Amino acid sequence: MEVPMADSELGRFEEFITHRLPALYRYACVLTGNHHDAEDLVQEALTRVGTHWWRVRHKDDPEGYVRTAMVRILANRRRGLRERLMAHTPDQPVDDAGLDGLISDAAMIAYLAGLPRRMRAVLVLRYVDQLGDAEIAEVLGCSPATVRSQAARGLAKLRTASHMEESHE
């Protein structure tokens, strides 16, 4: 049985959402490859985190906790997602330096969207969140060796896609 959130906790949770929703949405766009699935992912993650906000807000990085929840939700989804390439990001960055370079490159967003979900999650966790193999393995529930192989394959696919586009220009 879920206990309703106290008014003070609800206020803190709403304040967190107000300030961090744009960054969480951009992060979800990178993970999912499209706006609709990104909206669903953010909503599901915030719904799950909101029920335990009193614990989450005391952590060193509540936003990181929500991002991890999004990656886990995405990695554990059984049904296919409606992936579509995005020509641009949903909004302007709000002090989110880790995503600035990635989001400003529409080609990179398109390349990432072409990768399988788990491979995309590994690359985002490694290069955007700068997590190590062991940390990524813990988040995704796999071995560090799987993380390394997914990263290597993902980077190879990104290089191939990038070279193919350059040769068409």
Short mmCIF file of the C-alpha atoms (twelve columns), coordinates in Angstrom:
data_MODEL
# 
_entry.id   MODEL 
# 
loop_
_atom_site.group_PDB 
_atom_site.id 
_atom_site.type_symbol 
_atom_site.label_atom_id 
_atom_site.label_alt_id 
_atom_site.label_comp_id 
_atom_site.label_asym_id 
_atom_site.label_seq_id 
_atom_site.Cartn_x 
_atom_site.Cartn_y 
_atom_site.Cartn_z 
_atom_site.pdbx_PDB_model_num 
ATOM 1   C CA . MET A 1   0.000  0.000  0.000   1 
ATOM 2   C CA . GLU A 2   1.404  3.350  -1.039  1 
ATOM 3   C CA . VAL A 3   1.386  6.127  1.506   1 
ATOM 4   C CA . PRO A 4   0.334  9.532  0.125   1 
ATOM 5   C CA . MET A 5   3.148  12.057 -0.134  1 
ATOM 6   C CA . ALA A 6   3.224  14.729 2.564   1 
ATOM 7   C CA . ASP A 7   2.578  18.270 1.338   1 
ATOM 8   C CA . SER A 8   6.197  19.317 1.997   1 
ATOM 9   C CA . GLU A 9   7.521  16.322 0.026   1 
ATOM 10  C CA . LEU A 10  5.037  16.969 -2.765  1 
ATOM 11  C CA . GLY A 11  6.274  20.558 -2.973  1 
ATOM 12  C CA . ARG A 12  9.891  19.430 -3.177  1 
ATOM 13  C CA . PHE A 13  9.039  16.861 -5.837  1 
ATOM 14  C CA . GLU A 14  7.134  19.454 -7.897  1 
ATOM 15  C CA . GLU A 15  10.069 21.864 -7.568  1 
ATOM 16  C CA . PHE A 16  12.466 19.156 -8.769  1 
ATOM 17  C CA . ILE A 17  10.226 18.430 -11.765 1 
ATOM 18  C CA . THR A 18  9.864  22.121 -12.588 1 
ATOM 19  C CA . HIS A 19  13.638 22.624 -12.663 1 
ATOM 20  C CA . ARG A 20  14.819 19.333 -14.176 1 
ATOM 21  C CA . LEU A 21  12.051 18.213 -16.534 1 
ATOM 22  C CA . PRO A 22  13.587 19.767 -19.668 1 
ATOM 23  C CA . ALA A 23  16.923 18.029 -19.031 1 
ATOM 24  C CA . LEU A 24  15.235 14.714 -18.202 1 
ATOM 25  C CA . TYR A 25  13.158 14.966 -21.372 1 
ATOM 26  C CA . ARG A 26  16.234 15.622 -23.526 1 
ATOM 27  C CA . TYR A 27  17.977 12.668 -21.910 1 
ATOM 28  C CA . ALA A 28  14.948 10.478 -22.653 1 
ATOM 29  C CA . CYS A 29  14.954 11.681 -26.273 1 
ATOM 30  C CA . VAL A 30  18.548 10.532 -26.641 1 
ATOM 31  C CA . LEU A 31  17.666 7.164  -25.083 1 
ATOM 32  C CA . THR A 32  14.473 6.499  -27.050 1 
ATOM 33  C CA . GLY A 33  15.084 8.286  -30.329 1 
ATOM 34  C CA . ASN A 34  11.703 10.024 -30.488 1 
ATOM 35  C CA . HIS A 35  9.511  12.512 -28.660 1 
ATOM 36  C CA . HIS A 36  6.540  10.256 -27.918 1 
ATOM 37  C CA . ASP A 37  8.506  7.453  -26.302 1 
ATOM 38  C CA . ALA A 38  10.621 10.036 -24.458 1 
ATOM 39  C CA . GLU A 39  7.494  11.549 -22.918 1 
ATOM 40  C CA . ASP A 40  6.281  8.096  -21.866 1 
ATOM 41  C CA . LEU A 41  9.669  7.194  -20.417 1 
ATOM 42  C CA . VAL A 42  9.980  10.393 -18.367 1 
ATOM 43  C CA . GLN A 43  6.425  10.039 -17.094 1 
ATOM 44  C CA . GLU A 44  6.944  6.412  -16.071 1 
ATOM 45  C CA . ALA A 45  10.259 7.168  -14.349 1 
ATOM 46  C CA . LEU A 46  8.883  10.161 -12.454 1 
ATOM 47  C CA . THR A 47  5.820  8.172  -11.424 1 
ATOM 48  C CA . ARG A 48  8.013  5.412  -10.010 1 
ATOM 49  C CA . VAL A 49  10.466 7.785  -8.353  1 
ATOM 50  C CA . GLY A 50  7.683  9.991  -6.988  1 
ATOM 51  C CA . THR A 51  6.330  7.195  -4.812  1 
ATOM 52  C CA . HIS A 52  9.696  7.096  -3.019  1 
ATOM 53  C CA . TRP A 53  10.671 10.762 -3.302  1 
ATOM 54  C CA . TRP A 54  11.301 11.157 0.417   1 
ATOM 55  C CA . ARG A 55  14.192 8.672  0.034   1 
ATOM 56  C CA . VAL A 56  15.379 9.809  -3.376  1 
ATOM 57  C CA . ARG A 57  15.721 13.481 -2.526  1 
ATOM 58  C CA . HIS A 58  18.229 12.655 0.202   1 
ATOM 59  C CA . LYS A 59  20.579 11.032 -2.288  1 
ATOM 60  C CA . ASP A 60  23.604 12.914 -3.616  1 
ATOM 61  C CA . ASP A 61  22.152 13.119 -7.133  1 
ATOM 62  C CA . PRO A 62  18.337 12.820 -7.409  1 
ATOM 63  C CA . GLU A 63  18.472 13.597 -11.135 1 
ATOM 64  C CA . GLY A 64  21.014 10.835 -11.638 1 
ATOM 65  C CA . TYR A 65  18.669 8.491  -9.796  1 
ATOM 66  C CA . VAL A 66  15.833 9.398  -12.193 1 
ATOM 67  C CA . ARG A 67  18.133 8.979  -15.214 1 
ATOM 68  C CA . THR A 68  19.140 5.539  -13.962 1 
ATOM 69  C CA . ALA A 69  15.473 4.659  -13.540 1 
ATOM 70  C CA . MET A 70  14.834 5.720  -17.154 1 
ATOM 71  C CA . VAL A 71  17.688 3.565  -18.454 1 
ATOM 72  C CA . ARG A 72  16.478 0.558  -16.460 1 
ATOM 73  C CA . ILE A 73  12.887 0.993  -17.598 1 
ATOM 74  C CA . LEU A 74  13.996 1.240  -21.219 1 
ATOM 75  C CA . ALA A 75  16.416 -1.691 -20.988 1 
ATOM 76  C CA . ASN A 76  13.768 -3.916 -19.407 1 
ATOM 77  C CA . ARG A 77  10.917 -3.137 -21.795 1 
ATOM 78  C CA . ARG A 78  9.657  -6.218 -23.561 1 
ATOM 79  C CA . ARG A 79  7.627  -4.540 -26.290 1 
ATOM 80  C CA . GLY A 80  9.198  -2.711 -29.209 1 
ATOM 81  C CA . LEU A 81  9.232  1.045  -29.204 1 
ATOM 82  C CA . ARG A 82  8.027  3.284  -31.989 1 
ATOM 83  C CA . GLU A 83  11.449 4.621  -32.917 1 
ATOM 84  C CA . ARG A 84  11.643 7.519  -35.336 1 
ATOM 85  C CA . LEU A 85  14.595 9.677  -36.259 1 
ATOM 86  C CA . MET A 86  14.571 13.212 -34.905 1 
ATOM 87  C CA . ALA A 87  15.743 16.188 -36.902 1 
ATOM 88  C CA . HIS A 88  16.208 18.381 -33.808 1 
ATOM 89  C CA . THR A 89  15.995 18.281 -30.030 1 
ATOM 90  C CA . PRO A 90  12.813 19.240 -28.196 1 
ATOM 91  C CA . ASP A 91  13.985 22.429 -26.483 1 
ATOM 92  C CA . GLN A 92  16.985 24.520 -25.572 1 
ATOM 93  C CA . PRO A 93  19.429 23.158 -22.969 1 
ATOM 94  C CA . VAL A 94  19.108 24.189 -19.353 1 
ATOM 95  C CA . ASP A 95  22.599 23.920 -17.813 1 
ATOM 96  C CA . ASP A 96  23.093 20.343 -18.899 1 
ATOM 97  C CA . ALA A 97  26.702 20.378 -20.092 1 
ATOM 98  C CA . GLY A 98  26.941 16.605 -20.505 1 
ATOM 99  C CA . LEU A 99  24.342 16.587 -23.257 1 
ATOM 100 C CA . ASP A 100 25.138 19.880 -24.983 1 
ATOM 101 C CA . GLY A 101 27.574 18.501 -27.574 1 
ATOM 102 C CA . LEU A 102 25.552 15.393 -28.271 1 
ATOM 103 C CA . ILE A 103 22.219 17.155 -28.634 1 
ATOM 104 C CA . SER A 104 23.610 19.865 -30.887 1 
ATOM 105 C CA . ASP A 105 24.592 17.184 -33.410 1 
ATOM 106 C CA . ALA A 106 21.410 16.084 -35.217 1 
ATOM 107 C CA . ALA A 107 23.353 13.442 -37.143 1 
ATOM 108 C CA . MET A 108 24.536 11.869 -33.887 1 
ATOM 109 C CA . ILE A 109 20.962 11.744 -32.587 1 
ATOM 110 C CA . ALA A 110 19.937 9.977  -35.801 1 
ATOM 111 C CA . TYR A 111 22.850 7.522  -35.552 1 
ATOM 112 C CA . LEU A 112 22.019 6.730  -31.918 1 
ATOM 113 C CA . ALA A 113 18.351 6.244  -32.782 1 
ATOM 114 C CA . GLY A 114 19.403 3.550  -35.241 1 
ATOM 115 C CA . LEU A 115 21.057 1.457  -32.518 1 
ATOM 116 C CA . PRO A 116 19.272 -1.192 -30.456 1 
ATOM 117 C CA . ARG A 117 17.951 0.134  -27.105 1 
ATOM 118 C CA . ARG A 118 20.457 -1.651 -24.874 1 
ATOM 119 C CA . MET A 119 23.433 -0.639 -27.025 1 
ATOM 120 C CA . ARG A 120 22.206 2.972  -27.055 1 
ATOM 121 C CA . ALA A 121 21.787 2.861  -23.249 1 
ATOM 122 C CA . VAL A 122 25.380 1.618  -22.809 1 
ATOM 123 C CA . LEU A 123 26.758 4.451  -24.952 1 
ATOM 124 C CA . VAL A 124 24.659 7.108  -23.223 1 
ATOM 125 C CA . LEU A 125 25.629 5.849  -19.767 1 
ATOM 126 C CA . ARG A 126 29.308 5.677  -20.734 1 
ATOM 127 C CA . TYR A 127 29.736 8.910  -22.692 1 
ATOM 128 C CA . VAL A 128 27.021 11.194 -21.335 1 
ATOM 129 C CA . ASP A 129 26.834 10.050 -17.706 1 
ATOM 130 C CA . GLN A 130 30.517 8.979  -17.730 1 
ATOM 131 C CA . LEU A 131 29.909 5.760  -15.808 1 
ATOM 132 C CA . GLY A 132 32.411 2.919  -15.714 1 
ATOM 133 C CA . ASP A 133 31.731 -0.562 -17.037 1 
ATOM 134 C CA . ALA A 134 30.918 -1.979 -13.597 1 
ATOM 135 C CA . GLU A 135 28.454 0.841  -12.872 1 
ATOM 136 C CA . ILE A 136 26.770 0.428  -16.258 1 
ATOM 137 C CA . ALA A 137 26.579 -3.326 -15.728 1 
ATOM 138 C CA . GLU A 138 24.864 -2.758 -12.389 1 
ATOM 139 C CA . VAL A 139 22.342 -0.340 -13.896 1 
ATOM 140 C CA . LEU A 140 21.509 -2.656 -16.800 1 
ATOM 141 C CA . GLY A 141 21.721 -5.913 -14.875 1 
ATOM 142 C CA . CYS A 142 24.412 -7.496 -17.040 1 
ATOM 143 C CA . SER A 143 28.129 -8.263 -16.831 1 
ATOM 144 C CA . PRO A 144 30.908 -5.709 -17.413 1 
ATOM 145 C CA . ALA A 145 32.041 -7.840 -20.369 1 
ATOM 146 C CA . THR A 146 28.607 -7.409 -21.946 1 
ATOM 147 C CA . VAL A 147 28.888 -3.652 -21.410 1 
ATOM 148 C CA . ARG A 148 32.279 -3.586 -23.144 1 
ATOM 149 C CA . SER A 149 31.059 -5.652 -26.101 1 
ATOM 150 C CA . GLN A 150 27.893 -3.551 -26.484 1 
ATOM 151 C CA . ALA A 151 29.981 -0.369 -26.368 1 
ATOM 152 C CA . ALA A 152 32.456 -1.691 -28.929 1 
ATOM 153 C CA . ARG A 153 29.693 -2.830 -31.278 1 
ATOM 154 C CA . GLY A 154 27.778 0.410  -30.832 1 
ATOM 155 C CA . LEU A 155 30.821 2.544  -31.586 1 
ATOM 156 C CA . ALA A 156 31.592 0.412  -34.640 1 
ATOM 157 C CA . LYS A 157 28.039 0.913  -35.916 1 
ATOM 158 C CA . LEU A 158 28.262 4.676  -35.287 1 
ATOM 159 C CA . ARG A 159 31.584 4.832  -37.180 1 
ATOM 160 C CA . THR A 160 30.148 2.847  -40.091 1 
ATOM 161 C CA . ALA A 161 27.064 5.080  -40.270 1 
ATOM 162 C CA . SER A 162 29.229 8.196  -40.082 1 
ATOM 163 C CA . HIS A 163 31.599 7.003  -42.828 1 
ATOM 164 C CA . MET A 164 28.709 5.986  -45.065 1 
ATOM 165 C CA . GLU A 165 27.195 9.456  -44.780 1 
ATOM 166 C CA . GLU A 166 30.556 11.117 -45.484 1 
ATOM 167 C CA . SER A 167 31.010 9.040  -48.632 1 
ATOM 168 C CA . HIS A 168 27.567 10.143 -49.908 1 
ATOM 169 C CA . GLU A 169 28.447 13.822 -49.575 1 
# 
